[in-house]
Amino acid sequence: MPQTDPFASHRRGLESPAATHFEIVPQDGTDLPVRPRVLRVVSAGDLAVRDAAGTVIIYPVAAGETFAFSAAGIEATGTTATVAGWY
């Protein structure tokens, strides 16, 4: 049976839930292929997040956490956590 989407006729907004997710492989100095709306932490550790200005800050994160930041990149140096991007 085909899936029914009761919201197909509605426009997606910034408050809408994410509809796409992708695996993130941390790479130093490399922009993510798609800028995520938020990050979902798959396994706990440290997360080296780079913003659009190139500033990197390392955050301790817990598994299951939704990290509400639209990162430009995730740096390999300093990252021990595993994350996915949602948009």
PDB file of C-alpha atoms in Angstrom:
ATOM      1  CA  MET A   1       0.000   0.000   0.000  1.00  0.00           C
ATOM      2  CA  PRO A   2       1.474   3.438  -0.910  1.00  0.00           C
ATOM      3  CA  GLN A   3       2.237   5.860   1.884  1.00  0.00           C
ATOM      4  CA  THR A   4      -0.176   8.725   2.500  1.00  0.00           C
ATOM      5  CA  ASP A   5       1.203  12.138   3.423  1.00  0.00           C
ATOM      6  CA  PRO A   6      -1.593  14.286   4.883  1.00  0.00           C
ATOM      7  CA  PHE A   7       0.763  17.292   4.854  1.00  0.00           C
ATOM      8  CA  ALA A   8       1.836  17.052   1.184  1.00  0.00           C
ATOM      9  CA  SER A   9      -0.216  20.102   0.244  1.00  0.00           C
ATOM     10  CA  HIS A  10       1.295  22.236   3.038  1.00  0.00           C
ATOM     11  CA  ARG A  11       4.346  24.416   2.589  1.00  0.00           C
ATOM     12  CA  ARG A  12       7.296  23.473   4.816  1.00  0.00           C
ATOM     13  CA  GLY A  13       8.423  26.254   7.151  1.00  0.00           C
ATOM     14  CA  LEU A  14      11.228  26.825   9.621  1.00  0.00           C
ATOM     15  CA  GLU A  15       9.111  25.366  12.416  1.00  0.00           C
ATOM     16  CA  SER A  16       8.380  22.228  10.399  1.00  0.00           C
ATOM     17  CA  PRO A  17      10.147  19.017  11.379  1.00  0.00           C
ATOM     18  CA  ALA A  18      13.141  17.954   9.313  1.00  0.00           C
ATOM     19  CA  ALA A  19      12.341  15.678   6.378  1.00  0.00           C
ATOM     20  CA  THR A  20      15.832  14.604   5.286  1.00  0.00           C
ATOM     21  CA  HIS A  21      18.828  13.294   7.184  1.00  0.00           C
ATOM     22  CA  PHE A  22      22.388  12.450   6.212  1.00  0.00           C
ATOM     23  CA  GLU A  23      25.496  10.932   7.752  1.00  0.00           C
ATOM     24  CA  ILE A  24      28.266  13.369   8.630  1.00  0.00           C
ATOM     25  CA  VAL A  25      31.906  12.379   8.267  1.00  0.00           C
ATOM     26  CA  PRO A  26      34.015  15.004  10.066  1.00  0.00           C
ATOM     27  CA  GLN A  27      36.637  16.650   7.850  1.00  0.00           C
ATOM     28  CA  ASP A  28      38.911  19.533   8.783  1.00  0.00           C
ATOM     29  CA  GLY A  29      38.212  22.697   6.808  1.00  0.00           C
ATOM     30  CA  THR A  30      35.585  21.105   4.551  1.00  0.00           C
ATOM     31  CA  ASP A  31      32.044  22.461   4.318  1.00  0.00           C
ATOM     32  CA  LEU A  32      29.197  19.993   4.728  1.00  0.00           C
ATOM     33  CA  PRO A  33      27.525  19.149   1.390  1.00  0.00           C
ATOM     34  CA  VAL A  34      24.212  20.444   2.761  1.00  0.00           C
ATOM     35  CA  ARG A  35      23.886  22.926   5.601  1.00  0.00           C
ATOM     36  CA  PRO A  36      21.788  21.086   8.213  1.00  0.00           C
ATOM     37  CA  ARG A  37      18.984  22.687  10.186  1.00  0.00           C
ATOM     38  CA  VAL A  38      20.194  20.831  13.295  1.00  0.00           C
ATOM     39  CA  LEU A  39      22.583  18.031  14.258  1.00  0.00           C
ATOM     40  CA  ARG A  40      21.467  14.788  15.894  1.00  0.00           C
ATOM     41  CA  VAL A  41      24.020  13.133  18.168  1.00  0.00           C
ATOM     42  CA  VAL A  42      24.255   9.391  17.501  1.00  0.00           C
ATOM     43  CA  SER A  43      27.065   8.639  19.964  1.00  0.00           C
ATOM     44  CA  ALA A  44      28.385  10.824  22.795  1.00  0.00           C
ATOM     45  CA  GLY A  45      31.718  12.618  22.838  1.00  0.00           C
ATOM     46  CA  ASP A  46      33.119  15.955  21.750  1.00  0.00           C
ATOM     47  CA  LEU A  47      31.867  17.793  18.677  1.00  0.00           C
ATOM     48  CA  ALA A  48      34.100  20.355  16.899  1.00  0.00           C
ATOM     49  CA  VAL A  49      31.579  22.632  15.170  1.00  0.00           C
ATOM     50  CA  ARG A  50      32.631  25.246  12.580  1.00  0.00           C
ATOM     51  CA  ASP A  51      30.384  28.182  11.758  1.00  0.00           C
ATOM     52  CA  ALA A  52      30.189  30.204   8.515  1.00  0.00           C
ATOM     53  CA  ALA A  53      32.843  32.631   9.806  1.00  0.00           C
ATOM     54  CA  GLY A  54      35.296  29.752  10.324  1.00  0.00           C
ATOM     55  CA  THR A  55      35.133  29.781  14.127  1.00  0.00           C
ATOM     56  CA  VAL A  56      35.481  26.310  15.666  1.00  0.00           C
ATOM     57  CA  ILE A  57      34.198  25.514  19.156  1.00  0.00           C
ATOM     58  CA  ILE A  58      34.287  22.060  20.716  1.00  0.00           C
ATOM     59  CA  TYR A  59      31.148  21.055  22.597  1.00  0.00           C
ATOM     60  CA  PRO A  60      30.618  17.984  24.802  1.00  0.00           C
ATOM     61  CA  VAL A  61      27.460  16.244  23.548  1.00  0.00           C
ATOM     62  CA  ALA A  62      25.308  13.343  24.740  1.00  0.00           C
ATOM     63  CA  ALA A  63      23.866  10.522  22.643  1.00  0.00           C
ATOM     64  CA  GLY A  64      20.298  11.320  21.592  1.00  0.00           C
ATOM     65  CA  GLU A  65      20.800  15.070  21.876  1.00  0.00           C
ATOM     66  CA  THR A  66      19.505  17.364  19.160  1.00  0.00           C
ATOM     67  CA  PHE A  67      22.157  20.060  18.754  1.00  0.00           C
ATOM     68  CA  ALA A  68      20.292  23.121  17.472  1.00  0.00           C
ATOM     69  CA  PHE A  69      22.978  24.643  15.270  1.00  0.00           C
ATOM     70  CA  SER A  70      23.226  24.976  11.500  1.00  0.00           C
ATOM     71  CA  ALA A  71      26.920  24.105  11.180  1.00  0.00           C
ATOM     72  CA  ALA A  72      29.002  24.959   8.131  1.00  0.00           C
ATOM     73  CA  GLY A  73      31.296  22.040   8.947  1.00  0.00           C
ATOM     74  CA  ILE A  74      32.245  19.429  11.516  1.00  0.00           C
ATOM     75  CA  GLU A  75      35.987  19.242  12.103  1.00  0.00           C
ATOM     76  CA  ALA A  76      37.756  15.874  12.464  1.00  0.00           C
ATOM     77  CA  THR A  77      40.274  17.368  14.888  1.00  0.00           C
ATOM     78  CA  GLY A  78      38.542  17.455  18.249  1.00  0.00           C
ATOM     79  CA  THR A  79      35.484  15.396  17.260  1.00  0.00           C
ATOM     80  CA  THR A  80      34.921  12.062  18.990  1.00  0.00           C
ATOM     81  CA  ALA A  81      31.095  12.048  18.771  1.00  0.00           C
ATOM     82  CA  THR A  82      29.074  10.692  15.848  1.00  0.00           C
ATOM     83  CA  VAL A  83      26.411  12.988  14.381  1.00  0.00           C
ATOM     84  CA  ALA A  84      23.870  13.149  11.578  1.00  0.00           C
ATOM     85  CA  GLY A  85      22.538  16.256   9.865  1.00  0.00           C
ATOM     86  CA  TRP A  86      18.813  17.019   9.605  1.00  0.00           C
ATOM     87  CA  TYR A  87      17.190  19.479   7.203  1.00  0.00           C
TER      88      TYR A  87
END
